[in-house]
PDB file of C-alpha atoms in Angstrom:
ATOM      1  CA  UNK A1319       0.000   0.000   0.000  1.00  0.00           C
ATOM      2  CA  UNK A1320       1.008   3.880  -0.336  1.00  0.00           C
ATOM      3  CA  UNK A1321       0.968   6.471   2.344  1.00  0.00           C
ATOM      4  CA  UNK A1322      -1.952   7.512   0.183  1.00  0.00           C
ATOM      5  CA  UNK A1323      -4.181   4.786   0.967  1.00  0.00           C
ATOM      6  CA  UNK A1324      -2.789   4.292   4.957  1.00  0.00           C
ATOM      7  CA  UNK A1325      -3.026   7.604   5.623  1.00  0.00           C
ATOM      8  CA  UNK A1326      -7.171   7.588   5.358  1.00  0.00           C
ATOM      9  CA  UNK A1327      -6.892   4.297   7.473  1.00  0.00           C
ATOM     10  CA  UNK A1328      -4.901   5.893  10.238  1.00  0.00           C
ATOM     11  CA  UNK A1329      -7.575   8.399  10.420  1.00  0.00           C
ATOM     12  CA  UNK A1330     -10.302   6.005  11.001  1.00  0.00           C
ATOM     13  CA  UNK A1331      -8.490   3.628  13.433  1.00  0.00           C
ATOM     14  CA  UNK A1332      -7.664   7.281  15.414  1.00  0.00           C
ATOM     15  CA  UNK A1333     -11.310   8.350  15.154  1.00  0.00           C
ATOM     16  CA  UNK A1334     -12.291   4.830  16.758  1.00  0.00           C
ATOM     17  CA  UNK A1335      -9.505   4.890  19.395  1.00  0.00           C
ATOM     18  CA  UNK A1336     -11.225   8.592  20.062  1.00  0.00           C
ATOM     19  CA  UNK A1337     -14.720   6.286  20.641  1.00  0.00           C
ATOM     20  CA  UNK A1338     -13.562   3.840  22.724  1.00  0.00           C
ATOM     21  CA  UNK A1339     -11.763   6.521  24.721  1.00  0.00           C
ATOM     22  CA  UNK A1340     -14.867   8.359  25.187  1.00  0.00           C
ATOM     23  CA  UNK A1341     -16.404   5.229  26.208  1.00  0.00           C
ATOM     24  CA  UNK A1342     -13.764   4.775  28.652  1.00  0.00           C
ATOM     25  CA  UNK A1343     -14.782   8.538  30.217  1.00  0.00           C
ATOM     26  CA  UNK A1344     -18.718   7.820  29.873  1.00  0.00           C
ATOM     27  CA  UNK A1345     -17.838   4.858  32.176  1.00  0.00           C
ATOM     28  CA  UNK A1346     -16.110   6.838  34.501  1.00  0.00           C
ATOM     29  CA  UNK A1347     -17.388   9.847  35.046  1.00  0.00           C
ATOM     30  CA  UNK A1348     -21.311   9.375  33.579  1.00  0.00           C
ATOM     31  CA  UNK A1349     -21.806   5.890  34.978  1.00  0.00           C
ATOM     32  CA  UNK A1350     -20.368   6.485  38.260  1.00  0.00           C
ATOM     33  CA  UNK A1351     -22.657   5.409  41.136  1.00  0.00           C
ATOM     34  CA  UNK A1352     -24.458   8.235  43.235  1.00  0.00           C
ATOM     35  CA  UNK A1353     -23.576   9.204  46.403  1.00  0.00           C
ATOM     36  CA  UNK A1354     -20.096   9.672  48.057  1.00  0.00           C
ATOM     37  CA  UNK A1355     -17.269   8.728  45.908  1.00  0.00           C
ATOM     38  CA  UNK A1356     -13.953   7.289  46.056  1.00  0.00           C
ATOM     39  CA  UNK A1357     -11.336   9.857  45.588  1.00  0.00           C
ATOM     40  CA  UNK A1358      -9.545   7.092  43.002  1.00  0.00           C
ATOM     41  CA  UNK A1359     -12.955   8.271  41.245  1.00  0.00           C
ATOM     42  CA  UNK A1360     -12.394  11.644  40.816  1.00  0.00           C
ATOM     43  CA  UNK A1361      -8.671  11.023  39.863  1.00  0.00           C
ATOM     44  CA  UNK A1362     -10.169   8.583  36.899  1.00  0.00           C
ATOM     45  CA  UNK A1363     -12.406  11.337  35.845  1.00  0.00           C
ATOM     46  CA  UNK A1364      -9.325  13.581  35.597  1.00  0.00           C
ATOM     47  CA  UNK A1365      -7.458  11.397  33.823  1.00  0.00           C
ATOM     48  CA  UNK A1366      -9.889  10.324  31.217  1.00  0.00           C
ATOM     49  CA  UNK A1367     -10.665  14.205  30.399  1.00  0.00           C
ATOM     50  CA  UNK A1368      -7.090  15.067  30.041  1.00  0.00           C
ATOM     51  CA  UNK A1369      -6.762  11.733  27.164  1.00  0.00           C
ATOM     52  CA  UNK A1370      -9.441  12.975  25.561  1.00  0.00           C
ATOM     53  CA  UNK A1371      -7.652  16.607  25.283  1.00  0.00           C
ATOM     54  CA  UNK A1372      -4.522  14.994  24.475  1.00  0.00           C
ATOM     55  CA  UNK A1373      -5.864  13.250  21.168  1.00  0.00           C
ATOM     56  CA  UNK A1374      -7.310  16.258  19.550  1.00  0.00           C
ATOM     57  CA  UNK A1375      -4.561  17.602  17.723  1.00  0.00           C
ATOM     58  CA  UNK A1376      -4.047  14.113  16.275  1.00  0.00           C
ATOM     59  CA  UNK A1377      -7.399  14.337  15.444  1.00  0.00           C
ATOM     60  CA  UNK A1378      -7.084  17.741  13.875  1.00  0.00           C
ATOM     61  CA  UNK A1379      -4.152  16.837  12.261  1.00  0.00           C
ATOM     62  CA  UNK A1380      -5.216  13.925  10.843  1.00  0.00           C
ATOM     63  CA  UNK A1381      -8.402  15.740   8.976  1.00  0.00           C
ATOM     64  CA  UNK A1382      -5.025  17.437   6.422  1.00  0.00           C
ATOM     65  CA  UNK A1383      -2.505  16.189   4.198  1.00  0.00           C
ATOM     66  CA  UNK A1384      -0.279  12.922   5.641  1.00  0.00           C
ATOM     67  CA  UNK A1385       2.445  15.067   5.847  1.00  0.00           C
ATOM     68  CA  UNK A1386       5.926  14.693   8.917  1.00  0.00           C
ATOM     69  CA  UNK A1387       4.067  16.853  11.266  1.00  0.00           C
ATOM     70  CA  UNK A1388       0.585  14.882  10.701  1.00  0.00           C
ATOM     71  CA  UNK A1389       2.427  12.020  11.494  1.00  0.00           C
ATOM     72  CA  UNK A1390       4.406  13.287  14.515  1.00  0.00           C
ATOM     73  CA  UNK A1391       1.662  14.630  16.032  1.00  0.00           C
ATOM     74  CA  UNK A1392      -0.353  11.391  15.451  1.00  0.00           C
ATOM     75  CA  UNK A1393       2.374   9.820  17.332  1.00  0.00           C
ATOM     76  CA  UNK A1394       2.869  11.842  20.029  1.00  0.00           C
ATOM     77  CA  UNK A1395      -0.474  11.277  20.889  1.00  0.00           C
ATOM     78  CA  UNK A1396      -0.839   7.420  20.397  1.00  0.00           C
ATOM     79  CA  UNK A1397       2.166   7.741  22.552  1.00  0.00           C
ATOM     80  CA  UNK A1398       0.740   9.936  25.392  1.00  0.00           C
ATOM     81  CA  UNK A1399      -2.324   7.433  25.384  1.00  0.00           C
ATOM     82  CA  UNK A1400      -0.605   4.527  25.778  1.00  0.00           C
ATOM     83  CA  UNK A1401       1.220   5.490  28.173  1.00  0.00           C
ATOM     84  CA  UNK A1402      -1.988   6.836  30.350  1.00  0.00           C
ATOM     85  CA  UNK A1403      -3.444   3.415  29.935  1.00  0.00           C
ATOM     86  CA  UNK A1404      -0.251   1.529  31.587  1.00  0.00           C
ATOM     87  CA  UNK A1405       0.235   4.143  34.043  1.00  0.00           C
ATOM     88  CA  UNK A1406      -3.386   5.093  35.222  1.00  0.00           C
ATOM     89  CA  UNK A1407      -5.566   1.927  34.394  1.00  0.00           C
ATOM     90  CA  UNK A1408      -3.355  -0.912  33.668  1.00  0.00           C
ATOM     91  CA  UNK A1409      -0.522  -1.156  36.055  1.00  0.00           C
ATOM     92  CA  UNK A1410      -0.852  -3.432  38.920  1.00  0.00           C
ATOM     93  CA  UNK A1411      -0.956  -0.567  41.655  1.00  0.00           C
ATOM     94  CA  UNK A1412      -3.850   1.313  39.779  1.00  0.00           C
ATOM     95  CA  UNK A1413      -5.794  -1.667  39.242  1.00  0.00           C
ATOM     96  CA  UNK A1414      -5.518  -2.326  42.984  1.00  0.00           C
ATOM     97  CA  UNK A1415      -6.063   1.129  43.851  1.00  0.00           C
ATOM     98  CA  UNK A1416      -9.469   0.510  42.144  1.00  0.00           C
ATOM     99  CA  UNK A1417     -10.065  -2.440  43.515  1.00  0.00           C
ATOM    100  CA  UNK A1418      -9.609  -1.654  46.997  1.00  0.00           C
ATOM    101  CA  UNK A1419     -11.356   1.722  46.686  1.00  0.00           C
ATOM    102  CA  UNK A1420     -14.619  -0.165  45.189  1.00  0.00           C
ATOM    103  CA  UNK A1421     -14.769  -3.129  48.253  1.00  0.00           C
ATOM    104  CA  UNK A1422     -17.727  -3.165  50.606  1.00  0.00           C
ATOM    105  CA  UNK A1423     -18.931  -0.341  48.954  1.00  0.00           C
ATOM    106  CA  UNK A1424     -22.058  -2.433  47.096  1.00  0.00           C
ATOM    107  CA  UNK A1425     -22.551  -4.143  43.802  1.00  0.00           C
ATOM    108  CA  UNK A1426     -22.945  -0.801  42.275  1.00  0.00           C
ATOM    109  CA  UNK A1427     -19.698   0.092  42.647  1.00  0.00           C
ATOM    110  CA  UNK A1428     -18.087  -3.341  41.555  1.00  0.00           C
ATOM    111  CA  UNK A1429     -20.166  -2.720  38.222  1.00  0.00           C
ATOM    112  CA  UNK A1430     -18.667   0.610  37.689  1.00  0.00           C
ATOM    113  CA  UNK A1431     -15.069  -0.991  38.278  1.00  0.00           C
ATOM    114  CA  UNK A1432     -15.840  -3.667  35.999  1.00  0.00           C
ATOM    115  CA  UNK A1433     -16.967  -1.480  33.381  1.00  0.00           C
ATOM    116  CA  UNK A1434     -14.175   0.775  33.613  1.00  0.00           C
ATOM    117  CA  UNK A1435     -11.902  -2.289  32.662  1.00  0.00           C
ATOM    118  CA  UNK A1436     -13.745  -3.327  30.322  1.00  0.00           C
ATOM    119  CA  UNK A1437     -13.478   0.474  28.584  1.00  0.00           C
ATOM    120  CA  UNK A1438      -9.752   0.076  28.992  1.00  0.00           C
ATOM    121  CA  UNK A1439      -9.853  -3.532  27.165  1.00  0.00           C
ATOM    122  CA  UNK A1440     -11.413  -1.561  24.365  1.00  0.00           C
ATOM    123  CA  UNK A1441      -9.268   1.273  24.360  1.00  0.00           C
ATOM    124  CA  UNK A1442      -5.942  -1.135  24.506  1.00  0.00           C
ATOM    125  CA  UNK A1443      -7.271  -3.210  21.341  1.00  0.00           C
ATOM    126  CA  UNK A1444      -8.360   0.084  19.423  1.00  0.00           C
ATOM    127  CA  UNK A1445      -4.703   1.633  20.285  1.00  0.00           C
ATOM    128  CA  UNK A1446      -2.903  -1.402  19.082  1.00  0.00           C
ATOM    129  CA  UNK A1447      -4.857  -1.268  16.121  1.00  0.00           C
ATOM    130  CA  UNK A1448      -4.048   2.566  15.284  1.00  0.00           C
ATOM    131  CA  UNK A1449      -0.099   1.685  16.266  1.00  0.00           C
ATOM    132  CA  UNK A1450      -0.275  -0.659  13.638  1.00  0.00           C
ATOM    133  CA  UNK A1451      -1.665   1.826  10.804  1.00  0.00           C
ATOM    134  CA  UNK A1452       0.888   4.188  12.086  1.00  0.00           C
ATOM    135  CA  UNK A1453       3.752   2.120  11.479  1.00  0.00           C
ATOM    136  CA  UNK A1454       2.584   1.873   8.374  1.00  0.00           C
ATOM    137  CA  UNK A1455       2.318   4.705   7.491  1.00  0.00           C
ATOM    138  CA  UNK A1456       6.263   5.566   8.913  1.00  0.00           C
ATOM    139  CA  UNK A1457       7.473   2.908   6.470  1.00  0.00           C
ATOM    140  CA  UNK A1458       5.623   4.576   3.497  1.00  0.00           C
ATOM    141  CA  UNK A1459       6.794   8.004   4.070  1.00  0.00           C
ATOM    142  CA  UNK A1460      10.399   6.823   5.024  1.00  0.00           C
ATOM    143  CA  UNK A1461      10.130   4.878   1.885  1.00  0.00           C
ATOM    144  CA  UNK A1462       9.279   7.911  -0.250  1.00  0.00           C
ATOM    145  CA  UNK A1463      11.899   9.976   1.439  1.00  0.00           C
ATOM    146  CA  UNK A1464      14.215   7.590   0.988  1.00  0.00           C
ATOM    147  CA  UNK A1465      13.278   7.211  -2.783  1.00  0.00           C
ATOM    148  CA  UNK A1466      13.185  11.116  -3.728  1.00  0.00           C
ATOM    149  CA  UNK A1467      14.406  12.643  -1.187  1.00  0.00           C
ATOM    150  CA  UNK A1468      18.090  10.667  -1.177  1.00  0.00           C
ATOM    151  CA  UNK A1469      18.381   9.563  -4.162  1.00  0.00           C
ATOM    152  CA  UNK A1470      20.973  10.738  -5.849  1.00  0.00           C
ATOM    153  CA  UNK A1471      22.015  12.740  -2.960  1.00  0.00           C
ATOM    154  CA  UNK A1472      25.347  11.132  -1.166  1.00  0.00           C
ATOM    155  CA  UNK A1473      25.166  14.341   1.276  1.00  0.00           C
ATOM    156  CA  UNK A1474      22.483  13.037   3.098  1.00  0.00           C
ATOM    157  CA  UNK A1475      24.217   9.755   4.160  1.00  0.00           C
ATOM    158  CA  UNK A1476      27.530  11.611   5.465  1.00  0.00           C
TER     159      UNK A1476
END
C-alpha cells in the first residue's frame, strides 16, 4: 500500500480509538454510582478528560494532508495514550487502587469498576490497532523519502 491509501486508514483507526476513549470517560465519570465517591474516582475522571484533550490535535491533524508533522503529532499522541493506559488503568498498583477503593462499597460500585476495565480492554485493542496503521504509514513516508528525497544525494548519508 502507499501512504496515500494508509493515511485515510490511520484516520479512522484514530477516530475509533477517540470512541472507545470516550467510552472509557462515559464509564467513569457518567456511569459512576451516586452518592459519596472514592477519591480514586475523581482522579479517573481527571485522567480520562485530560486523554481525551490529548488526542485532539491528532485528530485535527489527521483531517489534512499525511504530511511529517501529521504524522508526529499522530504519534505523540498514540504515545501519550498509551502510556496513560499503563500508568493510570493498567498497572498493577492502579488496578488495585481501584479495587480496593470499590470493596464493601455495594454491587454498584463493583459494576462501575468492571466497566471501567472493560473500557480500557477496548481502548488497549483500538490503540494497538491505530499503532499498527501508524507504522505503516512511517514505512511509506520513510520509503518515499528515501526514494526522492536521497536519491541521488550522497550528502544526506555523510
Amino acid at each position: 500500500m502507499t501512504l496515500r491509501d494508509e493515511f485515510p486508514l490511520l484516520a479512522r483507526e484514530l477516530r475509533q480509538l477517540a470512541a472507545a476513549w470516550r467510552a472509557l470517560e462515559v464509564s467513569v465519570i457518567e456511569d459512576r454510582p451516586t452518592g459519596e465517591s472514592p477519591a480514586v474516582s475523581d482522579r479517573l475522571a481527571e485522567v480520562v478528560t485530560d486523554g481525551r484533550a490529548e488526542l485532539q490535535p491528532a485528530l485535527i491533524a489527521v483531517r489534512g494532508r499525511p504530511d511529517g508533522e501529521t504524522l508526529h503529532t499522530t504519534a505523540l499522541a498514540l504515545r501519550q495514550t498509551q502510556r496513560r493506559l499503563d500508568d493510570e488503568f493498567r498497572c498493577h498498583h492502579a488496578a488495585a487502587e481501584l479495587m480496593r477503593a470499590v470493596r464493601g462499597r455495594g454491587p454498584q460500585w463493583l459494576g462501575w469498576a468492571h466497566s471501567i476495565r472493560s473500557g480500557v480492554d477496548g481502548c488497549v485493542d483500538s490503540l494497538r490497532s491505530t499503532e499498527d496503521t501508524m507504522l505503516r504509514c512511517w514505512r511509506e513516508a520513510a520509503e518515499l523519502a528515501v526514494r526522492f528525497g536521497f536519491e541521488g544525494n550522497c550528502e544526506g548519508w555523510r
